[in-house]
C-alpha positions as MATLAB code, in Angstrom:
seq = 'MKEDFFKVGYSKYLSKNNHDEKKRTSSIFDKLLKKRFIIATSSIIIMCSFINFFLIYKFVRIIDISYRY';
ca = [
       0.000    0.000    0.000;
       2.760    2.447    0.899;
       4.646    1.576   -2.260;
       1.654    2.422   -4.444;
       1.237    5.761   -2.702;
       4.653    7.057   -3.749;
       4.496    5.900   -7.349;
       4.240    8.963   -9.527;
       3.505    8.598  -13.187;
       5.066   10.774  -15.855;
       3.079   12.090  -18.737;
       4.817   13.487  -21.786;
       1.942   15.954  -22.205;
       2.838   17.699  -18.966;
       6.299   18.582  -20.186;
       6.584   22.234  -21.125;
       9.076   21.474  -23.871;
       6.492   19.534  -25.846;
       3.998   22.404  -25.971;
       4.471   24.473  -29.078;
       3.667   28.015  -28.089;
       2.321   30.105  -30.900;
       3.683   33.559  -31.312;
       1.269   36.444  -31.153;
       2.044   37.623  -34.679;
       1.338   34.227  -36.199;
      -1.979   33.952  -34.357;
      -3.019   37.437  -35.537;
      -1.992   36.517  -39.080;
      -4.035   33.296  -38.886;
      -7.090   35.244  -37.696;
      -6.701   37.700  -40.570;
      -6.489   34.871  -43.082;
      -9.679   33.321  -41.718;
     -11.578   36.621  -42.012;
     -10.103   37.876  -45.284;
     -13.480   38.117  -47.064;
     -14.919   40.355  -44.338;
     -11.761   42.482  -44.279;
     -11.710   42.855  -48.072;
     -15.398   43.766  -48.217;
     -15.176   46.318  -45.418;
     -12.030   47.900  -46.876;
     -13.709   48.257  -50.283;
     -16.783   49.875  -48.685;
     -14.635   52.306  -46.672;
     -12.520   53.179  -49.710;
     -15.593   53.812  -51.876;
     -17.175   56.013  -49.215;
     -14.025   58.156  -48.950;
     -13.898   58.510  -52.731;
     -17.593   59.429  -52.752;
     -17.128   62.167  -50.133;
     -14.107   63.510  -51.996;
     -16.004   63.664  -55.295;
     -19.013   65.351  -53.681;
     -16.701   67.926  -52.079;
     -15.021   68.679  -55.419;
     -18.397   68.948  -57.165;
     -19.696   71.400  -54.569;
     -16.563   73.516  -54.944;
     -16.967   73.593  -58.735;
     -20.601   74.664  -58.381;
     -19.625   77.305  -55.811;
     -16.905   78.721  -58.047;
     -19.175   78.808  -61.111;
     -21.998   80.407  -59.071;
     -19.759   83.308  -58.013;
     -19.093   84.405  -61.596;
];
């Protein structure tokens, strides 16, 4: 009974050397690759909205300049 009490098993999964720790940059890169469709769609929408505001601003300035003369 006493001999069984002091027997300690070793598991290779408990060793810290066997755990492959992922770096933060690789995990962020993996998340970006998984969500690339959402990122591409949102970036296109944002880019088109900025272009739209810029074109509206230029159009208003052209109308304002032509209205003065």
